[in-house]
XYZ file of C-alpha atoms in Angstrom:
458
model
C 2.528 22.300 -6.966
C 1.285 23.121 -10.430
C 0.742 20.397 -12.999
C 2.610 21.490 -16.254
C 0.537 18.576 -17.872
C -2.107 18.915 -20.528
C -4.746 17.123 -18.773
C -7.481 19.532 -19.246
C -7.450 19.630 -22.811
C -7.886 15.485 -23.331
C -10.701 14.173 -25.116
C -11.009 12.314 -21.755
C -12.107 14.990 -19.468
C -15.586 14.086 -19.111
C -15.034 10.581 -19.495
C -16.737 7.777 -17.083
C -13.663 7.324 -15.280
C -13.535 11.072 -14.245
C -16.900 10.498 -12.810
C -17.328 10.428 -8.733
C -19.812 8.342 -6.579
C -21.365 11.681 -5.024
C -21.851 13.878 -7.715
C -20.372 17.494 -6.935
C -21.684 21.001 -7.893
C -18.737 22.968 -6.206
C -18.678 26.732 -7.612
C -15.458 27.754 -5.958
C -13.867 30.638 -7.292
C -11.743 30.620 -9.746
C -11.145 27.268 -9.442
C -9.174 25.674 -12.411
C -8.195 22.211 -11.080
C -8.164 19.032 -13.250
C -10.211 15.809 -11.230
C -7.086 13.969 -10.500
C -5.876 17.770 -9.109
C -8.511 17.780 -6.906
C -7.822 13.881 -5.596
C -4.154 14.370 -5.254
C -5.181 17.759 -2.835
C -8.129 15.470 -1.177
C -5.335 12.947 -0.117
C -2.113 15.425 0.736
C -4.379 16.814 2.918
C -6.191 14.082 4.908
C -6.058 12.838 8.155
C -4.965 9.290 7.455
C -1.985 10.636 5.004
C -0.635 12.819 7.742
C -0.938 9.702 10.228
C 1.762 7.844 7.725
C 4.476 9.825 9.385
C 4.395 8.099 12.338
C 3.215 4.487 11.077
C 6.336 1.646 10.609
C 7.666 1.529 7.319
C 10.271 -1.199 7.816
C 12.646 -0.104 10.471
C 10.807 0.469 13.547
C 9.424 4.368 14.681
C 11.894 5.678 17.184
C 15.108 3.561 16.059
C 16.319 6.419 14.328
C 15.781 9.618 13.207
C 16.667 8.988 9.571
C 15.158 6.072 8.093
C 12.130 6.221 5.992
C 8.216 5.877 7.660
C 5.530 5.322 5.622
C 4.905 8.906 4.443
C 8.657 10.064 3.157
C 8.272 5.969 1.551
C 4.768 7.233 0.203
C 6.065 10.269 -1.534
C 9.423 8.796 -2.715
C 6.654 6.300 -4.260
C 4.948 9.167 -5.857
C 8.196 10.759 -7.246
C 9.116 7.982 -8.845
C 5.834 7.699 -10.533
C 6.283 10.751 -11.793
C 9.705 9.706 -13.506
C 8.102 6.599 -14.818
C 5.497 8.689 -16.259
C 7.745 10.991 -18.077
C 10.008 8.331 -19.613
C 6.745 6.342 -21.053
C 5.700 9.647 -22.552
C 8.380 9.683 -24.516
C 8.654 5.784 -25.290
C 5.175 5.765 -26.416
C 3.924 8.712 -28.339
C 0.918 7.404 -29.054
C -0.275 6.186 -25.680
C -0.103 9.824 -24.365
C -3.605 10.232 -23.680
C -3.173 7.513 -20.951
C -0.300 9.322 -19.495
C -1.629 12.964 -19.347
C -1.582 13.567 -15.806
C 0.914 13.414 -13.510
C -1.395 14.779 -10.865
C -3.047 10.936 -11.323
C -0.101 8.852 -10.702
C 0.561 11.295 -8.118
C -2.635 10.539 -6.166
C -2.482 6.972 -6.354
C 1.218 6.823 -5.203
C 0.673 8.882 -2.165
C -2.444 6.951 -1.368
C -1.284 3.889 -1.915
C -0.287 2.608 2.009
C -2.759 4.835 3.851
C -4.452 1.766 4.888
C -1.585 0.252 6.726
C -2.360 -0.358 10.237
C 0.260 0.514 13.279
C 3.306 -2.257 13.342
C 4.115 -2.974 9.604
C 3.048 -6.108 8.841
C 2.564 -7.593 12.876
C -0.205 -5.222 12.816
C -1.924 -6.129 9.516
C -1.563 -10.368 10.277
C -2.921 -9.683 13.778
C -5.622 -7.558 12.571
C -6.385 -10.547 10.465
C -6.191 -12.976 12.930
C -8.886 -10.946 14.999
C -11.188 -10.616 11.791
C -10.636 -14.121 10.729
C -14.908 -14.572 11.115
C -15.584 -11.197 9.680
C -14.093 -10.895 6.172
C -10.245 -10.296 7.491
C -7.992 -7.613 7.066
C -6.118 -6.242 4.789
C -3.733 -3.032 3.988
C -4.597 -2.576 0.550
C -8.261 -3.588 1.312
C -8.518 -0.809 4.025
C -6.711 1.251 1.793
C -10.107 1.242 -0.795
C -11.789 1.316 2.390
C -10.249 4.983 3.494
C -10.234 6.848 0.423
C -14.142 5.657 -0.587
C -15.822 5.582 3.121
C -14.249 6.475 5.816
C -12.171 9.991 5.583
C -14.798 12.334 6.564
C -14.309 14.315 2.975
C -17.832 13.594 2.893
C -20.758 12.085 4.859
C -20.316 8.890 3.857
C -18.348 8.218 0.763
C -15.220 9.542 2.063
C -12.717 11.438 -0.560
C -15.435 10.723 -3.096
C -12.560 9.965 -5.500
C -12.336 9.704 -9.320
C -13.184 6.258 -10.875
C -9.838 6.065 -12.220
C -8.085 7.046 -8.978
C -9.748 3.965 -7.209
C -9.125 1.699 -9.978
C -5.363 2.428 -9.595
C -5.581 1.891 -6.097
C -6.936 -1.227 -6.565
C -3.845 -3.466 -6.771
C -6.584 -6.665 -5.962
C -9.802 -6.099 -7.513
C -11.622 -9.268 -6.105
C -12.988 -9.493 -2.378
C -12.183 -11.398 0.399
C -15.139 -14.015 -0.473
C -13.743 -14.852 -3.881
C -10.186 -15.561 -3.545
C -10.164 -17.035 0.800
C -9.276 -20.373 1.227
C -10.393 -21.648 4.462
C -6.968 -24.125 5.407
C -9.480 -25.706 8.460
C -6.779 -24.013 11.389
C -7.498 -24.484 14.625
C -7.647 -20.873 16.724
C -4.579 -20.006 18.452
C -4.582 -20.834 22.502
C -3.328 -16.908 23.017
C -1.978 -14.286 21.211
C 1.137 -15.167 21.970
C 1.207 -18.075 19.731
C -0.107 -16.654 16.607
C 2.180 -17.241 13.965
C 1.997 -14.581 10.690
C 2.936 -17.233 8.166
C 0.218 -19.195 9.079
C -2.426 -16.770 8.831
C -1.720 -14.650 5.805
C -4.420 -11.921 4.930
C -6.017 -12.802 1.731
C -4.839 -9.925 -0.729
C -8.262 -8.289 -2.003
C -10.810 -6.065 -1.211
C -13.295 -6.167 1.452
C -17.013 -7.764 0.549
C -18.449 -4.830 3.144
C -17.110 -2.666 0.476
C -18.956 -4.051 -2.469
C -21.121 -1.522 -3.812
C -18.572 0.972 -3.823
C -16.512 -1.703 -5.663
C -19.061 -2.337 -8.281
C -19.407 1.397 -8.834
C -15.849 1.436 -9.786
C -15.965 -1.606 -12.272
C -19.367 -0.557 -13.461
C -17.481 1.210 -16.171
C -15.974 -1.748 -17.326
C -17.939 -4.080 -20.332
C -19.119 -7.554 -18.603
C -16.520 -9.286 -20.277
C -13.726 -7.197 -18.991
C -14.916 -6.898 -15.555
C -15.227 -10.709 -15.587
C -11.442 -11.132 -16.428
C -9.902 -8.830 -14.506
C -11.246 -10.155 -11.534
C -10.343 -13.600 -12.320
C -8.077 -15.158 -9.945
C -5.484 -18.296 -9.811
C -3.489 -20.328 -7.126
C -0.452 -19.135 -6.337
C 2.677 -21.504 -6.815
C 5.618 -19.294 -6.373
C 4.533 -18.500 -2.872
C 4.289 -21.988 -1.096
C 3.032 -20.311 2.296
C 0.653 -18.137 0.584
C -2.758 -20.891 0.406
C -5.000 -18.466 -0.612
C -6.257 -17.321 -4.379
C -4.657 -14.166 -6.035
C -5.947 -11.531 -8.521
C -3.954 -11.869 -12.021
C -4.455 -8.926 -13.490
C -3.783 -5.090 -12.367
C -4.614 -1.595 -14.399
C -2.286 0.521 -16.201
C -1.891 3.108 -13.402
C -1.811 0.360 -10.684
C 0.999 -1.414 -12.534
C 3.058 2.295 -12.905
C 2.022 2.651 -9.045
C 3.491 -1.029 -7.955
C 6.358 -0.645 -9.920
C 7.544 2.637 -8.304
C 6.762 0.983 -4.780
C 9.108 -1.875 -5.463
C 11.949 -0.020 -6.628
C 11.443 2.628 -3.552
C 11.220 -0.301 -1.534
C 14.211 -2.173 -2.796
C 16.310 0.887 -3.060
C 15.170 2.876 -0.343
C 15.081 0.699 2.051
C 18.758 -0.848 1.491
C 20.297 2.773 1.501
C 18.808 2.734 5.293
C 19.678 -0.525 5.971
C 23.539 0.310 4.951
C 23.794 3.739 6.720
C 22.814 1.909 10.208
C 24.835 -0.540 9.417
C 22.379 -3.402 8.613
C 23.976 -4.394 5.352
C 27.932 -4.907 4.325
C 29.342 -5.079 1.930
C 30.351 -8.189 2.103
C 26.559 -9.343 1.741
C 25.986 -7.152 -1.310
C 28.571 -8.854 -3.089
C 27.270 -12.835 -2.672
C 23.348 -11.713 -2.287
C 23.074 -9.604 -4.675
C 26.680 -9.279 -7.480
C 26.731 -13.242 -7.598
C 23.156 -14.175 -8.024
C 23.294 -11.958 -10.959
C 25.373 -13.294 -13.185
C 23.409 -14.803 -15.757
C 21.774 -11.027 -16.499
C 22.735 -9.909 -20.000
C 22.366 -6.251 -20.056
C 25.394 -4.881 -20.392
C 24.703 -1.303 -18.101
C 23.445 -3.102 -15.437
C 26.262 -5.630 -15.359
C 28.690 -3.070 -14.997
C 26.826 -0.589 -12.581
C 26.358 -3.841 -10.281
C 29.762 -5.222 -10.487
C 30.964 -1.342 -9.573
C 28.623 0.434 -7.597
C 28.937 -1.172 -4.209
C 32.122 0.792 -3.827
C 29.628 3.717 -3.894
C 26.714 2.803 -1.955
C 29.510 1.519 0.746
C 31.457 4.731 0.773
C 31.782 6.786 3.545
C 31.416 9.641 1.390
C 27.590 10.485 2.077
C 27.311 12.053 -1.552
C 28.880 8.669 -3.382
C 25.953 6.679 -1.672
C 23.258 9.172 -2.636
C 24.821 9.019 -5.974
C 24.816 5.900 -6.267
C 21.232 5.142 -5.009
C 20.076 7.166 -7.571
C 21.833 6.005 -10.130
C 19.943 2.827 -9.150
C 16.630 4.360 -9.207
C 17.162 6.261 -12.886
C 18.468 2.288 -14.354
C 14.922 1.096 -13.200
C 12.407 3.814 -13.939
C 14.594 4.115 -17.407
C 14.263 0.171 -17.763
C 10.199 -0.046 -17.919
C 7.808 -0.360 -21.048
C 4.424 -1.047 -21.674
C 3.018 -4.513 -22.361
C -0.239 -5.188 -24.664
C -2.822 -7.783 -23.360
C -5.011 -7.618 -26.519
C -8.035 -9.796 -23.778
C -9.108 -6.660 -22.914
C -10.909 -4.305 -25.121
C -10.756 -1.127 -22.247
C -7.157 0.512 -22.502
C -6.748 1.025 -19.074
C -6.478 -2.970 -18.648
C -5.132 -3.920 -21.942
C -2.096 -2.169 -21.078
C 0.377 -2.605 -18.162
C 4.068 -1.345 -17.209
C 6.788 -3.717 -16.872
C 10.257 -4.031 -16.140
C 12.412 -5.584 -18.844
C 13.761 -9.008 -17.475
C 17.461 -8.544 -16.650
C 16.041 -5.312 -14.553
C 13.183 -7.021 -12.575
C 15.740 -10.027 -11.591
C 17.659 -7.089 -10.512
C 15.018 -5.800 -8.061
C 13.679 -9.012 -7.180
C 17.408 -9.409 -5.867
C 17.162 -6.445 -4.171
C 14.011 -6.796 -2.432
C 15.246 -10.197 -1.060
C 18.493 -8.306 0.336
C 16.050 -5.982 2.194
C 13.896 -9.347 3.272
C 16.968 -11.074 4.527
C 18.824 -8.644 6.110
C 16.377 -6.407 7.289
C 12.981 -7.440 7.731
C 13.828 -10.746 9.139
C 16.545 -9.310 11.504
C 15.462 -10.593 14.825
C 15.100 -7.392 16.758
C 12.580 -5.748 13.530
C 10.691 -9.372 14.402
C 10.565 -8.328 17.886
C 9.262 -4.859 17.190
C 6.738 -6.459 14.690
C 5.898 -9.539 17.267
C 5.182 -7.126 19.898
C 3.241 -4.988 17.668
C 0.885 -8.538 16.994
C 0.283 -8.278 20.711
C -0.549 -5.216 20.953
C -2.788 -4.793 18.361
C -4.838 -8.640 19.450
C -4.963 -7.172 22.866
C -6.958 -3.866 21.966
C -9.023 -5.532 19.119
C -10.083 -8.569 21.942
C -11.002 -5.457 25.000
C -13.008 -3.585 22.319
C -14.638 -6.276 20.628
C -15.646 -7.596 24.509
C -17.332 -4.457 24.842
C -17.639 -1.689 22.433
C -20.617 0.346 23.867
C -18.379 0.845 27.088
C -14.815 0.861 25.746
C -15.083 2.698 22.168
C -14.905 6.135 21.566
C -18.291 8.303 20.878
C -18.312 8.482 17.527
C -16.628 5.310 16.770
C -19.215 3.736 18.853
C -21.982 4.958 16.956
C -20.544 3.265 13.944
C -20.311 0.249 15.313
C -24.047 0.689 16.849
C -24.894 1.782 13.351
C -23.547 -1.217 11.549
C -25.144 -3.739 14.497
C -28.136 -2.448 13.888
C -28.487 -2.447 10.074
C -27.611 -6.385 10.596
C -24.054 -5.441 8.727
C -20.435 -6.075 10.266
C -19.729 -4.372 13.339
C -16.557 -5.929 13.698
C -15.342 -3.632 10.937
C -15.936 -0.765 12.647
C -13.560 -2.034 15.322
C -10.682 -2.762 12.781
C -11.513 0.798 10.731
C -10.498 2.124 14.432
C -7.202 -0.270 15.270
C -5.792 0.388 11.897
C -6.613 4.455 11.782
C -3.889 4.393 15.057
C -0.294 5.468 14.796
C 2.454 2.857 16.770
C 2.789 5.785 19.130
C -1.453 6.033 19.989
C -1.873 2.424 20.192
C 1.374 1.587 22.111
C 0.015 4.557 24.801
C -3.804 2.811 24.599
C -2.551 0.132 25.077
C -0.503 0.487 28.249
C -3.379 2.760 29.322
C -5.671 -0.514 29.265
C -3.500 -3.139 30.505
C -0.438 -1.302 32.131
C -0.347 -0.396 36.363
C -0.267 3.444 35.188
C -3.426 5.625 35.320
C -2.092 8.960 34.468
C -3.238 10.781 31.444
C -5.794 8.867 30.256
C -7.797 11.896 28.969
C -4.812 12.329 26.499
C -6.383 9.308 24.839
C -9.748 10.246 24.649
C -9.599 11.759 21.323
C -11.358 10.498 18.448
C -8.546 8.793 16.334
């Protein structure tokens, strides 16, 4: 897709944050690209994008064959992006050279889940549960982790990604070390006790990944660095104990944004064609905990679009979802922290109020209604399992059980007196539902046959 953006000709172009880890000399032919060009092409066309089509997104792989996974959520993400992008341009003339490539917001949109593991969110607690001694798990940590070491773009530095790519990506810039707070819990008897709400991953990156980290904030004055990976207690999350990062970057804050509404409004449009949602529950979760908004489009599209998004006329729903999508992207601006003296932290994008308690409404819907519907807890529950299961048989003995290459990892990292465990977790959370459902059974179920199938390096 070509990028009708002026990115080449900004001032920016060989700018610190264009720079890469592994510097590159490739003289390939006629070969115009921009840097963010080149990430956005190094991420459509990895391994652990593709593996997003068959990894949970909310409703369960296999339910259906017309909700959302994590790779149509991933690019709705990255469309929306796009729009946000296009509206700031022209709200904000002068903060154009911050928004000159769409190829940018692009890359971090699509990349933006690729380190979810198999089973939503079962997967990632249980994950954490397993790693609880070894600097825990995390999505968005593993996320970093993908695009910077392990996709074999490279050796060993994996996409070898711009600076500013990974900053965007970085939705927690502190590690695991700075912002855990140990809550003295006892370990579970089995795995079949372990409850997600009381073992929450700690939101950040991981401390194996620190140099790579410090490369990133490296271009970042002392100063800056030092606030923006300040952290605080979190009080509007009682069951979340641990610290949280306060502040994000520009293109992080365009790239959460985008993932909220797509979750918010995507999501609910599946959860109403299969039923999921009425009507009836639109109206008193969502129409009548917004009256106190003050916005006067959004108080009339509310009070009247539910007729829409209820129809059985497929094209009044899709209308009306995007009607929803257009109010938000159309509803964001850009907010000024004047604590930071680099632009790309000074300024963030942000929802005007009446619009985010809109979406906050909306993702609660989705919460209620969908995520805490007993049978996705089941699917999620026995995702936990499955993923404790194969973490404890290859943690007992990785020479034997893991594959060849992953094993040499993991002999690698042993060896170098690093964190082996990691290396199993890299491996758990690469897997599709589908790969470690079948590894699974092929480990602890009665059936043998076709256990070559599995042999594959993930």
């Amino acid at each position: 897709m070509p990028d009708n953006t002026i990115e080449s000709s900004n001032a920016e172009q060989n700018s610190r944050w264009q720079q890469r880890l592994l510097g590159e000399d490739k003289q390939r032919r006629n070969d115009h690209r921009s840097p963010y060009q080149r990430d956005r092409a190094r991420i459509l066309h990895s391994a652990a994008f593709r593996r997003l089509q068959a990894k949970t997104q909310v409703l369960g792989v296999g339910m259906n064959d017309f909700y959302r996974t994590r790779l149509t959520h991933s690019l709705e993400v990255s469309q929306i992006g796009t729009g946000i992008i296009a509206q700031l341009r022209r709200k904000y003339p002068d903060l154009r050279y911050l928004l000159n490539s769409m190829s940018l917001i692009e890359s971090i949109c699509l990349a933006h889940d690729i380190g979810h593991p198999p089973f939503g969110h079962g997967g990632e607690v249980a994950l954490n549960y397993m790693m609880r001694h070894h600097g825990g798990f995390e999505g968005n940590g593993q996320t970093f982790r993908i695009l910077t070491r392990l996709e074999p773009y490279t050796p060993s530095w994996g996409m070898n990604l711009t600076r500013r790519t990974l900053l965007g990506v970085m939705k927690y810039p502190a590690t695991y070390s700075q912002l855990y707070i140990d809550q003295l819990r006892p370990d579970i008897a089995n795995h079949r006790q372990l409850k997600p709400s009381e073992w929450p991953p700690v939101k950040g990156l991981f401390d194996d990944d620190m140099p790579i980290i410090d490369w990133v904030l490296a271009a970042l004055s002392a100063s800056d660095r030092q606030l923006f990976i300040s952290s605080e207690q979190n009080h509007t999350h009682v069951d979340y104990p641990h610290l949280k990062t306060r502040y994000k970057s520009f293109d992080c804050s365009i790239m959460e944004l985008a993932d909220d509404i797509a979750y918010a409004v995507h999501d609910l449009e599946d959860a109403i064609v299969m039923g999921i949602v009425n009507q009836h529950q639109w109206q008193r979760d969502v129409v009548e905990q917004l009256t106190e908004i003050k916005d006067q489009w959004l108080i009339s599209e509310i009070a009247n679009i539910g007729d829409k998004l209820f129809s059985h006329e497929h094209h009044l729903r899709k209308d009306a979802i995007g009607t929803l999508v257009n109010g938000f992207v159309t509803a964001i601006g850009i907010s000024t922290n004047s604590q930071f003296d680099e632009d790309l932290l000074k300024y963030n994008a942000e929802l005007e109020p009446d619009f985010a308690a809109a979406l906050h409404v909306l993702k609660q819907l989705v919460f209620k209604y969908v995520i805490r519907k007993p049978e996705i807890q089941m699917l999620e529950y026995k995702g936990q399992q499955i993923v404790m299961e194969l973490f404890e048989a290859f943690a007992s003995d990785p020479e034997r059980l893991l594959p060849i290459n992953t094993r040499d990892r993991w002999l690698a990292e042993r060896n170098a007196n690093n964190n082996p465990m990691r290396v199993i977790a890299d491996y758990i959370s690469g897997m599709t539902d589908e790969f470690a459902g079948r590894l699974h059974q092929q480990l602890f179920g009665s059936k043998t046959a076709g256990i070559m199938e599995l042999s594959r390096e993930q």
